mmCIF file of C-alpha atoms in Angstrom:
data_model
loop_
_atom_site.group_PDB
_atom_site.id
_atom_site.type_symbol
_atom_site.label_atom_id
_atom_site.label_comp_id
_atom_site.label_asym_id
_atom_site.label_seq_id
_atom_site.Cartn_x
_atom_site.Cartn_y
_atom_site.Cartn_z
ATOM 1 C CA MET A 29 -76.481 29.064 8.897
ATOM 2 C CA GLY A 30 -73.551 31.391 9.426
ATOM 3 C CA ASP A 31 -72.642 33.288 12.580
ATOM 4 C CA SER A 32 -74.390 36.647 12.689
ATOM 5 C CA GLY A 33 -71.619 38.112 14.890
ATOM 6 C CA GLY A 34 -74.057 39.373 17.505
ATOM 7 C CA ILE A 35 -73.687 39.046 21.247
ATOM 8 C CA THR A 36 -75.765 36.218 22.635
ATOM 9 C CA ARG A 37 -77.459 36.034 26.010
ATOM 10 C CA ALA A 38 -74.887 33.408 27.102
ATOM 11 C CA ASP A 39 -72.049 35.807 26.181
ATOM 12 C CA SER A 40 -73.509 38.640 28.223
ATOM 13 C CA ASP A 41 -74.164 36.303 31.190
ATOM 14 C CA ARG A 42 -70.558 35.081 31.088
ATOM 15 C CA LEU A 43 -69.304 38.692 30.937
ATOM 16 C CA ALA A 44 -71.484 39.720 33.885
ATOM 17 C CA LYS A 45 -70.203 36.816 35.992
ATOM 18 C CA ALA A 46 -66.557 37.577 35.201
ATOM 19 C CA ALA A 47 -66.812 41.381 35.436
ATOM 20 C CA CYS A 48 -65.618 41.507 39.043
ATOM 21 C CA ASP A 49 -62.410 39.702 38.040
ATOM 22 C CA MET A 50 -61.656 41.883 35.015
ATOM 23 C CA LEU A 51 -58.725 44.243 35.096
ATOM 24 C CA ALA A 52 -57.366 46.561 32.425
ATOM 25 C CA ILE A 53 -53.587 46.745 32.518
ATOM 26 C CA ASP A 54 -51.735 49.486 30.673
ATOM 27 C CA PHE A 55 -48.111 48.588 30.006
ATOM 28 C CA THR A 56 -45.347 50.958 29.039
ATOM 29 C CA PRO A 57 -43.599 49.660 25.926
ATOM 30 C CA LEU A 58 -39.968 48.724 26.581
ATOM 31 C CA HIS A 59 -38.618 51.134 23.973
ATOM 32 C CA VAL A 60 -40.453 54.015 25.677
ATOM 33 C CA GLU A 61 -39.135 52.986 29.089
ATOM 34 C CA LEU A 62 -35.575 52.801 27.779
ATOM 35 C CA THR A 63 -35.639 56.074 25.833
ATOM 36 C CA ASP A 64 -37.818 58.266 28.045
ATOM 37 C CA GLY A 65 -36.954 56.768 31.430
ATOM 38 C CA PRO A 66 -39.472 56.233 34.223
ATOM 39 C CA ASN A 67 -42.839 57.994 34.151
ATOM 40 C CA ARG A 68 -43.522 61.016 36.390
ATOM 41 C CA ALA A 69 -45.555 59.153 39.004
ATOM 42 C CA THR A 70 -42.786 56.596 39.395
ATOM 43 C CA LEU A 71 -40.176 59.347 39.660
ATOM 44 C CA ALA A 72 -42.174 61.092 42.391
ATOM 45 C CA ASN A 73 -42.309 57.817 44.326
ATOM 46 C CA TRP A 74 -38.586 57.251 43.734
ATOM 47 C CA ARG A 75 -37.743 60.698 45.107
ATOM 48 C CA ASP A 76 -39.529 59.811 48.335
ATOM 49 C CA VAL A 77 -37.993 56.350 48.616
ATOM 50 C CA LEU A 78 -34.472 57.106 47.431
ATOM 51 C CA SER A 79 -34.084 60.252 49.527
ATOM 52 C CA VAL A 80 -33.684 57.993 52.561
ATOM 53 C CA ARG A 81 -30.179 56.517 52.766
ATOM 54 C CA GLU A 82 -31.200 53.268 54.496
ATOM 55 C CA TYR A 83 -34.184 52.189 52.444
ATOM 56 C CA PRO A 84 -35.642 48.702 52.843
ATOM 57 C CA ALA A 85 -34.566 45.829 50.600
ATOM 58 C CA PRO A 86 -37.489 45.927 48.112
ATOM 59 C CA ASP A 87 -36.830 49.609 47.507
ATOM 60 C CA ARG A 88 -33.117 48.975 47.033
ATOM 61 C CA ASN A 89 -34.150 47.315 43.794
ATOM 62 C CA LEU A 90 -35.142 50.744 42.460
ATOM 63 C CA ALA A 91 -31.503 51.733 42.745
ATOM 64 C CA ILE A 92 -30.483 48.587 40.864
ATOM 65 C CA TRP A 93 -32.882 49.411 38.020
ATOM 66 C CA ALA A 94 -31.431 52.922 37.751
ATOM 67 C CA LEU A 95 -27.946 51.427 37.814
ATOM 68 C CA PHE A 96 -28.805 49.183 34.863
ATOM 69 C CA ALA A 97 -30.144 52.208 32.977
ATOM 70 C CA ALA A 98 -26.876 54.049 33.682
ATOM 71 C CA ALA A 99 -24.878 50.984 32.560
ATOM 72 C CA ASP A 100 -26.728 51.078 29.248
ATOM 73 C CA LEU A 101 -25.691 54.734 28.871
ATOM 74 C CA PHE A 102 -22.109 53.693 29.707
ATOM 75 C CA ALA A 103 -22.257 50.977 27.038
ATOM 76 C CA ALA A 104 -23.632 53.405 24.459
ATOM 77 C CA GLU A 105 -20.757 55.794 25.114
ATOM 78 C CA PHE A 106 -17.851 53.348 25.489
ATOM 79 C CA ARG A 107 -19.142 50.399 23.389
ATOM 80 C CA ARG A 108 -18.721 47.993 26.318
ATOM 81 C CA TYR A 109 -20.338 47.432 29.693
ATOM 82 C CA PRO A 110 -18.739 48.652 32.912
ATOM 83 C CA GLY A 111 -16.368 46.204 34.532
ATOM 84 C CA THR A 112 -15.668 44.142 31.434
ATOM 85 C CA LEU A 113 -12.003 45.170 31.396
ATOM 86 C CA GLU A 114 -9.561 43.334 33.619
ATOM 87 C CA ALA A 115 -8.977 46.476 35.699
ATOM 88 C CA PHE A 116 -12.645 47.074 36.575
ATOM 89 C CA GLU A 117 -11.718 49.709 39.175
ATOM 90 C CA SER A 118 -11.108 52.245 36.403
ATOM 91 C CA ASP A 119 -14.790 52.041 35.396
ATOM 92 C CA VAL A 120 -16.149 52.845 38.882
ATOM 93 C CA PRO A 121 -15.665 56.645 38.784
ATOM 94 C CA THR A 122 -16.898 56.839 35.190
ATOM 95 C CA LEU A 123 -20.040 54.845 35.952
ATOM 96 C CA PHE A 124 -20.568 56.877 39.111
ATOM 97 C CA ASP A 125 -20.480 60.082 37.006
ATOM 98 C CA ILE A 126 -22.990 58.599 34.549
ATOM 99 C CA VAL A 127 -25.233 57.541 37.448
ATOM 100 C CA ALA A 128 -25.080 61.095 38.827
ATOM 101 C CA LYS A 129 -26.039 62.518 35.413
ATOM 102 C CA TYR A 130 -28.883 60.006 35.096
ATOM 103 C CA CYS A 131 -30.218 60.919 38.542
ATOM 104 C CA ASP A 132 -29.900 64.625 37.781
ATOM 105 C CA ALA A 133 -31.677 64.244 34.420
ATOM 106 C CA HIS A 134 -34.614 62.505 36.097
ATOM 107 C CA GLY A 135 -34.770 64.698 39.201
ATOM 108 C CA LEU A 136 -33.650 61.991 41.611
ATOM 109 C CA PRO A 137 -31.618 62.810 44.729
ATOM 110 C CA PRO A 138 -27.869 62.978 43.978
ATOM 111 C CA ALA A 139 -27.045 60.184 46.422
ATOM 112 C CA SER A 140 -29.823 57.876 45.185
ATOM 113 C CA ILE A 141 -27.432 55.142 44.161
ATOM 114 C CA PRO A 142 -24.935 54.213 46.889
ATOM 115 C CA ALA A 143 -21.276 54.053 45.888
ATOM 116 C CA ASP A 144 -21.040 50.421 46.992
ATOM 117 C CA PHE A 145 -23.774 49.516 44.465
ATOM 118 C CA VAL A 146 -21.741 51.144 41.671
ATOM 119 C CA HIS A 147 -18.559 49.382 42.789
ATOM 120 C CA GLU A 148 -20.269 45.983 42.980
ATOM 121 C CA PHE A 149 -21.872 46.517 39.577
ATOM 122 C CA CYS A 150 -18.450 47.180 38.014
ATOM 123 C CA ARG A 151 -16.880 44.276 39.894
ATOM 124 C CA SER A 152 -19.431 41.844 38.459
ATOM 125 C CA GLY A 153 -18.305 42.728 34.938
ATOM 126 C CA HIS A 154 -21.734 42.322 33.315
ATOM 127 C CA ALA A 155 -21.624 38.608 34.155
ATOM 128 C CA GLN A 156 -24.660 36.386 34.005
ATOM 129 C CA LEU A 157 -24.858 33.782 36.722
ATOM 130 C CA HIS A 158 -26.563 30.572 35.660
ATOM 131 C CA SER A 159 -28.713 30.380 38.780
ATOM 132 C CA THR A 160 -29.934 33.969 38.334
ATOM 133 C CA ALA A 161 -30.622 33.408 34.641
ATOM 134 C CA ALA A 162 -32.609 30.262 35.490
ATOM 135 C CA TYR A 163 -34.642 32.142 38.087
ATOM 136 C CA ILE A 164 -35.443 35.000 35.699
ATOM 137 C CA GLY A 165 -36.373 32.447 33.024
ATOM 138 C CA GLY A 166 -38.774 30.816 35.480
ATOM 139 C CA VAL A 167 -40.367 34.165 36.326
ATOM 140 C CA ALA A 168 -40.749 34.958 32.614
ATOM 141 C CA ALA A 169 -42.332 31.541 31.977
ATOM 142 C CA GLN A 170 -44.752 32.077 34.860
ATOM 143 C CA GLU A 171 -45.803 35.450 33.463
ATOM 144 C CA ILE A 172 -46.318 33.971 29.985
ATOM 145 C CA ILE A 173 -48.515 31.242 31.459
ATOM 146 C CA LYS A 174 -50.568 33.926 33.249
ATOM 147 C CA LEU A 175 -51.082 35.746 29.947
ATOM 148 C CA VAL A 176 -51.889 32.632 27.919
ATOM 149 C CA THR A 177 -54.325 31.116 30.415
ATOM 150 C CA ALA A 178 -55.856 34.487 31.420
ATOM 151 C CA GLN A 179 -56.355 33.127 34.940
ATOM 152 C CA PHE A 180 -54.157 35.471 36.959
ATOM 153 C CA VAL A 181 -53.023 39.071 36.725
ATOM 154 C CA PRO A 182 -49.522 39.336 35.224
ATOM 155 C CA ALA A 183 -46.772 41.436 36.775
ATOM 156 C CA ARG A 184 -47.245 45.053 35.873
ATOM 157 C CA ASN A 185 -44.362 46.355 33.741
ATOM 158 C CA THR A 186 -40.822 45.899 35.085
ATOM 159 C CA PHE A 187 -39.565 43.115 37.340
ATOM 160 C CA VAL A 188 -36.207 43.736 39.023
ATOM 161 C CA PHE A 189 -34.389 40.863 40.713
ATOM 162 C CA ASN A 190 -31.630 41.532 43.237
ATOM 163 C CA GLY A 191 -29.482 38.402 43.226
ATOM 164 C CA ILE A 192 -27.386 39.563 46.164
ATOM 165 C CA GLU A 193 -30.354 39.826 48.519
ATOM 166 C CA SER A 194 -32.569 37.315 46.656
ATOM 167 C CA SER A 195 -35.393 39.797 46.409
ATOM 168 C CA GLY A 196 -37.551 40.809 43.510
ATOM 169 C CA SER A 197 -39.805 43.800 42.950
ATOM 170 C CA VAL A 198 -42.289 44.854 40.289
ATOM 171 C CA TYR A 199 -42.363 48.523 39.296
ATOM 172 C CA ASP A 200 -44.749 50.452 37.099
ATOM 173 C CA LEU A 201 -42.246 52.389 35.045
#
Protein backbone atom coordinates (compact mmCIF):
# COMPACT_ATOMS: atom_id res chain seq x y z
CA MET A 1 0.00 0.00 0.00
CA GLY A 2 1.28 3.44 -0.90
CA ASP A 3 1.29 6.55 1.27
CA SER A 4 -1.95 8.46 0.91
CA GLY A 5 -0.22 11.75 1.84
CA GLY A 6 -2.73 12.57 4.55
CA ILE A 7 -1.94 13.86 8.01
CA THR A 8 -2.08 11.12 10.60
CA ARG A 9 -3.14 11.42 14.22
CA ALA A 10 0.51 10.92 15.28
CA ASP A 11 1.55 13.84 13.04
CA SER A 12 -1.01 16.18 14.54
CA ASP A 13 -0.09 15.08 18.09
CA ARG A 14 3.59 15.76 17.39
CA LEU A 15 2.72 19.19 15.95
CA ALA A 16 0.58 20.07 18.97
CA LYS A 17 3.37 19.11 21.38
CA ALA A 18 5.98 21.15 19.49
CA ALA A 19 3.76 24.17 18.74
CA CYS A 20 4.99 26.15 21.74
CA ASP A 21 8.58 25.84 20.47
CA MET A 22 7.81 26.84 16.88
CA LEU A 23 9.04 30.14 15.55
CA ALA A 24 8.74 31.66 12.09
CA ILE A 25 11.84 33.62 11.15
CA ASP A 26 11.80 36.01 8.21
CA PHE A 27 15.28 36.75 6.90
CA THR A 28 16.28 39.60 4.64
CA PRO A 29 18.19 38.23 1.66
CA LEU A 30 21.80 39.43 1.58
CA HIS A 31 21.45 41.04 -1.85
CA VAL A 32 18.51 43.12 -0.57
CA GLU A 33 20.45 44.16 2.53
CA LEU A 34 23.44 45.21 0.44
CA THR A 35 21.49 47.09 -2.24
CA ASP A 36 18.67 48.64 -0.22
CA GLY A 37 20.47 49.08 3.10
CA PRO A 38 18.85 48.49 6.49
CA ASN A 39 15.07 48.30 6.82
CA ARG A 40 13.07 51.23 8.25
CA ALA A 41 12.56 49.73 11.71
CA THR A 42 16.28 49.13 12.04
CA LEU A 43 17.04 52.66 10.87
CA ALA A 44 14.65 54.12 13.44
CA ASN A 45 16.43 52.14 16.16
CA TRP A 46 19.83 53.22 14.80
CA ARG A 47 18.82 56.88 14.91
CA ASP A 48 18.04 56.52 18.61
CA VAL A 49 21.20 54.56 19.41
CA LEU A 50 23.67 56.39 17.20
CA SER A 51 22.50 59.87 18.18
CA VAL A 52 24.28 59.35 21.50
CA ARG A 53 28.04 59.89 21.19
CA GLU A 54 29.04 57.44 23.94
CA TYR A 55 26.93 54.42 23.10
CA PRO A 56 27.58 51.08 24.80
CA ALA A 57 29.83 48.45 23.22
CA PRO A 58 27.11 46.25 21.65
CA ASP A 59 25.67 49.29 19.91
CA ARG A 60 29.10 50.35 18.68
CA ASN A 61 28.85 47.35 16.40
CA LEU A 62 26.08 49.14 14.49
CA ALA A 63 28.65 51.75 13.54
CA ILE A 64 31.03 49.02 12.39
CA TRP A 65 28.34 47.51 10.15
CA ALA A 66 27.68 50.91 8.57
CA LEU A 67 31.42 51.37 8.13
CA PHE A 68 31.65 48.08 6.23
CA ALA A 69 28.76 49.19 4.01
CA ALA A 70 30.60 52.46 3.31
CA ALA A 71 33.82 50.53 2.59
CA ASP A 72 31.94 48.52 -0.03
CA LEU A 73 30.84 51.80 -1.64
CA PHE A 74 34.49 52.96 -1.51
CA ALA A 75 35.59 49.73 -3.21
CA ALA A 76 32.93 50.08 -5.90
CA GLU A 77 34.14 53.59 -6.69
CA PHE A 78 37.92 53.13 -6.43
CA ARG A 79 38.23 49.39 -7.24
CA ARG A 80 40.10 48.73 -3.98
CA TYR A 81 39.30 48.76 -0.28
CA PRO A 82 40.26 51.67 1.96
CA GLY A 83 43.69 51.41 3.51
CA THR A 84 45.13 48.95 1.01
CA LEU A 85 47.67 51.48 -0.25
CA GLU A 86 50.89 51.97 1.67
CA ALA A 87 49.88 55.53 2.60
CA PHE A 88 46.54 54.61 4.20
CA GLU A 89 46.13 58.11 5.65
CA SER A 90 45.08 59.42 2.24
CA ASP A 91 42.00 57.16 2.31
CA VAL A 92 40.71 58.44 5.68
CA PRO A 93 39.09 61.68 4.43
CA THR A 94 37.66 59.94 1.36
CA LEU A 95 36.12 57.14 3.43
CA PHE A 96 34.86 59.69 5.94
CA ASP A 97 33.06 61.53 3.10
CA ILE A 98 31.53 58.26 1.87
CA VAL A 99 30.43 57.42 5.43
CA ALA A 100 28.79 60.85 5.70
CA LYS A 101 26.95 60.29 2.40
CA TYR A 102 25.86 56.82 3.53
CA CYS A 103 24.52 58.19 6.82
CA ASP A 104 22.76 61.04 5.02
CA ALA A 105 21.19 58.66 2.47
CA HIS A 106 19.77 56.50 5.26
CA GLY A 107 18.73 59.33 7.58
CA LEU A 108 21.31 58.56 10.26
CA PRO A 109 22.84 61.32 12.40
CA PRO A 110 25.85 62.94 10.69
CA ALA A 111 28.23 61.98 13.50
CA SER A 112 27.01 58.37 13.70
CA ILE A 113 30.39 56.92 12.87
CA PRO A 114 33.21 58.35 15.01
CA ALA A 115 36.30 59.57 13.17
CA ASP A 116 38.52 57.17 15.12
CA PHE A 117 36.49 54.23 13.73
CA VAL A 118 37.11 55.47 10.17
CA HIS A 119 40.82 55.96 10.86
CA GLU A 120 41.20 52.50 12.41
CA PHE A 121 39.29 50.93 9.52
CA CYS A 122 41.70 52.49 7.01
CA ARG A 123 44.72 51.59 9.13
CA SER A 124 43.74 47.91 9.12
CA GLY A 125 43.94 47.86 5.33
CA HIS A 126 41.13 45.33 4.82
CA ALA A 127 43.26 42.70 6.58
CA GLN A 128 41.86 39.44 7.84
CA LEU A 129 43.30 38.25 11.11
CA HIS A 130 43.48 34.48 11.44
CA SER A 131 42.02 34.46 14.94
CA THR A 132 39.05 36.61 13.87
CA ALA A 133 38.46 34.48 10.78
CA ALA A 134 38.53 31.33 12.94
CA TYR A 135 36.02 32.84 15.36
CA ILE A 136 33.64 33.88 12.58
CA GLY A 137 33.99 30.41 11.04
CA GLY A 138 33.03 28.88 14.38
CA VAL A 139 29.98 31.13 14.67
CA ALA A 140 28.93 30.22 11.11
CA ALA A 141 29.36 26.50 11.86
CA GLN A 142 27.27 26.85 15.01
CA GLU A 143 24.48 28.55 13.07
CA ILE A 144 24.55 25.85 10.39
CA ILE A 145 24.26 23.17 13.06
CA LYS A 146 21.25 25.01 14.53
CA LEU A 147 19.58 25.02 11.10
CA VAL A 148 20.39 21.40 10.28
CA THR A 149 19.34 19.95 13.64
CA ALA A 150 16.34 22.31 14.05
CA GLN A 151 16.93 22.27 17.81
CA PHE A 152 17.70 25.93 18.48
CA VAL A 153 16.73 29.27 16.99
CA PRO A 154 19.42 30.57 14.62
CA ALA A 155 20.75 34.12 14.77
CA ARG A 156 18.36 36.47 13.07
CA ASN A 157 19.93 38.09 9.99
CA THR A 158 23.27 39.88 10.45
CA PHE A 159 25.99 39.06 12.97
CA VAL A 160 28.63 41.76 13.49
CA PHE A 161 31.82 40.92 15.36
CA ASN A 162 34.00 43.68 16.80
CA GLY A 163 37.47 42.17 17.09
CA ILE A 164 38.86 45.17 18.95
CA GLU A 165 36.41 44.85 21.83
CA SER A 166 35.72 41.11 21.36
CA SER A 167 32.00 41.68 21.19
CA GLY A 168 29.41 40.42 18.79
CA SER A 169 25.87 41.56 18.04
CA VAL A 170 23.00 40.26 15.93
CA TYR A 171 20.91 42.81 14.04
CA ASP A 172 17.70 42.43 12.09
CA LEU A 173 18.62 44.41 9.02
